[in-house]
mmCIF file of C-alpha atoms in Angstrom:
data_model
loop_
_atom_site.group_PDB
_atom_site.id
_atom_site.type_symbol
_atom_site.label_atom_id
_atom_site.label_comp_id
_atom_site.label_asym_id
_atom_site.label_seq_id
_atom_site.Cartn_x
_atom_site.Cartn_y
_atom_site.Cartn_z
ATOM 1 C CA MET Y 4 -35.139 16.659 51.016
ATOM 2 C CA PRO Y 5 -32.558 14.151 50.353
ATOM 3 C CA GLN Y 6 -31.460 13.335 46.808
ATOM 4 C CA GLU Y 7 -31.599 9.854 45.443
ATOM 5 C CA GLN Y 8 -29.171 8.314 43.232
ATOM 6 C CA SER Y 9 -30.694 6.761 40.140
ATOM 7 C CA ASN Y 10 -29.270 3.417 38.681
ATOM 8 C CA ILE Y 11 -29.828 4.789 35.083
ATOM 9 C CA LYS Y 12 -26.670 4.875 33.029
ATOM 10 C CA GLU Y 13 -26.412 6.822 29.699
ATOM 11 C CA ARG Y 14 -25.392 5.060 26.807
ATOM 12 C CA GLN Y 15 -22.952 6.553 24.381
ATOM 13 C CA LYS Y 16 -22.628 5.439 20.825
ATOM 14 C CA THR Y 17 -19.310 4.398 19.835
ATOM 15 C CA ILE Y 18 -18.821 4.744 15.992
ATOM 16 C CA TYR Y 19 -16.326 2.627 14.372
ATOM 17 C CA LYS Y 20 -14.837 3.526 10.852
ATOM 18 C CA GLU Y 21 -12.630 0.894 8.788
ATOM 19 C CA PRO Y 22 -9.023 1.918 8.639
ATOM 20 C CA ARG Y 23 -7.894 4.004 5.711
ATOM 21 C CA ARG Y 24 -6.475 1.851 2.785
ATOM 22 C CA TYR Y 25 -3.282 2.998 1.135
ATOM 23 C CA LYS Y 26 -2.121 2.563 -2.835
ATOM 24 C CA VAL Y 27 1.381 1.473 -3.316
ATOM 25 C CA ILE Y 28 2.268 3.056 -6.815
ATOM 26 C CA ILE Y 29 5.524 1.908 -8.994
ATOM 27 C CA HIS Y 30 6.701 4.494 -11.083
ATOM 28 C CA ASN Y 31 8.851 4.199 -14.503
ATOM 29 C CA ASP Y 32 12.338 4.978 -14.908
ATOM 30 C CA ASP Y 33 14.643 4.546 -17.705
ATOM 31 C CA PHE Y 34 17.298 2.616 -15.744
ATOM 32 C CA THR Y 35 15.672 -0.231 -13.851
ATOM 33 C CA THR Y 36 15.318 -3.368 -16.156
ATOM 34 C CA MET Y 37 11.954 -4.937 -16.824
ATOM 35 C CA ASP Y 38 13.031 -8.142 -15.379
ATOM 36 C CA PHE Y 39 13.854 -6.679 -12.130
ATOM 37 C CA VAL Y 40 10.736 -5.010 -12.086
ATOM 38 C CA VAL Y 41 8.716 -8.278 -12.574
ATOM 39 C CA LYS Y 42 11.113 -9.922 -9.749
ATOM 40 C CA VAL Y 43 10.051 -7.183 -7.344
ATOM 41 C CA LEU Y 44 6.441 -7.704 -8.447
ATOM 42 C CA ARG Y 45 6.777 -11.358 -7.649
ATOM 43 C CA ASP Y 46 8.981 -11.536 -4.553
ATOM 44 C CA ILE Y 47 7.508 -8.646 -2.629
ATOM 45 C CA PHE Y 48 3.925 -8.194 -4.181
ATOM 46 C CA PHE Y 49 3.523 -12.075 -4.667
ATOM 47 C CA MET Y 50 2.140 -11.891 -7.983
ATOM 48 C CA ASN Y 51 2.230 -14.404 -10.530
ATOM 49 C CA GLU Y 52 4.435 -14.207 -13.577
ATOM 50 C CA GLN Y 53 1.833 -13.221 -15.859
ATOM 51 C CA ASP Y 54 0.130 -10.688 -13.784
ATOM 52 C CA ALA Y 55 3.834 -9.251 -13.068
ATOM 53 C CA GLU Y 56 4.625 -8.748 -16.756
ATOM 54 C CA THR Y 57 1.034 -7.337 -17.511
ATOM 55 C CA LEU Y 58 1.679 -4.811 -14.562
ATOM 56 C CA MET Y 59 5.207 -3.966 -15.657
ATOM 57 C CA MET Y 60 4.141 -3.253 -19.185
ATOM 58 C CA GLN Y 61 1.525 -0.855 -17.976
ATOM 59 C CA VAL Y 62 4.025 0.862 -15.904
ATOM 60 C CA HIS Y 63 6.518 0.974 -18.933
ATOM 61 C CA ASN Y 64 3.554 2.312 -21.106
ATOM 62 C CA THR Y 65 1.709 4.774 -18.761
ATOM 63 C CA GLY Y 66 4.620 5.878 -16.410
ATOM 64 C CA GLN Y 67 3.164 4.566 -13.113
ATOM 65 C CA ALA Y 68 0.679 1.812 -11.763
ATOM 66 C CA VAL Y 69 -1.187 0.555 -8.736
ATOM 67 C CA VAL Y 70 0.638 -2.350 -7.538
ATOM 68 C CA GLY Y 71 -1.819 -3.007 -4.556
ATOM 69 C CA ILE Y 72 -3.975 -1.728 -1.740
ATOM 70 C CA TYR Y 73 -3.133 -2.307 1.620
ATOM 71 C CA SER Y 74 -3.341 -0.848 5.018
ATOM 72 C CA TYR Y 75 -0.753 1.962 6.080
ATOM 73 C CA ASP Y 76 1.820 -0.480 7.646
ATOM 74 C CA ILE Y 77 1.821 -3.109 5.122
ATOM 75 C CA ALA Y 78 1.776 -0.454 2.054
ATOM 76 C CA GLN Y 79 5.131 1.129 3.888
ATOM 77 C CA THR Y 80 6.411 -1.984 4.697
ATOM 78 C CA LYS Y 81 6.203 -3.275 1.169
ATOM 79 C CA SER Y 82 7.349 -0.172 -0.599
ATOM 80 C CA GLN Y 83 10.536 0.077 1.500
ATOM 81 C CA LYS Y 84 11.388 -3.298 1.119
ATOM 82 C CA ALA Y 85 11.070 -2.864 -2.788
ATOM 83 C CA ILE Y 86 13.251 0.241 -2.467
ATOM 84 C CA LYS Y 87 15.769 -1.412 -0.604
ATOM 85 C CA MET Y 88 15.900 -4.384 -2.867
ATOM 86 C CA ALA Y 89 16.373 -2.062 -5.996
ATOM 87 C CA ARG Y 90 19.250 0.094 -4.118
ATOM 88 C CA GLU Y 91 21.089 -3.215 -3.437
ATOM 89 C CA ASN Y 92 20.774 -4.151 -7.042
ATOM 90 C CA GLY Y 93 22.030 -0.592 -8.202
ATOM 91 C CA PHE Y 94 18.619 0.537 -9.570
ATOM 92 C CA PRO Y 95 16.737 3.875 -8.909
ATOM 93 C CA LEU Y 96 13.179 2.307 -8.700
ATOM 94 C CA ARG Y 97 10.685 4.619 -7.034
ATOM 95 C CA LEU Y 98 7.484 3.660 -5.263
ATOM 96 C CA SER Y 99 4.930 5.975 -3.403
ATOM 97 C CA VAL Y 100 2.287 5.324 -0.944
ATOM 98 C CA LYS Y 101 -0.838 7.309 -0.996
ATOM 99 C CA PRO Y 102 -4.334 7.243 0.323
ATOM 100 C CA GLU Y 103 -6.740 4.963 -1.569
ATOM 101 C CA ASP Y 104 -9.426 7.939 -1.886
ATOM 102 C CA GLU Y 105 -7.051 10.207 -3.549
#
């Protein structure tokens, strides 16, 4: 008895997940000036003057603050750009990138 081929195809479900998001955290130190932190927040993270000053004071008072939440590549790029800018100006500013859900 010959075997017949069927034209039925099995469907596979593809599950899509949104890409993980990452927080950029700025840390306080005793050497980086407040004005420089505001400059970094304005130039790299595109904050307005008032938001940058408010966040800078939060960092100063609590030790750290989330600057923004981005995709991994953007978070890394902004963090590295800010650190490079700080080193060029002689400041030890520290930023870190962590998953949003941590």
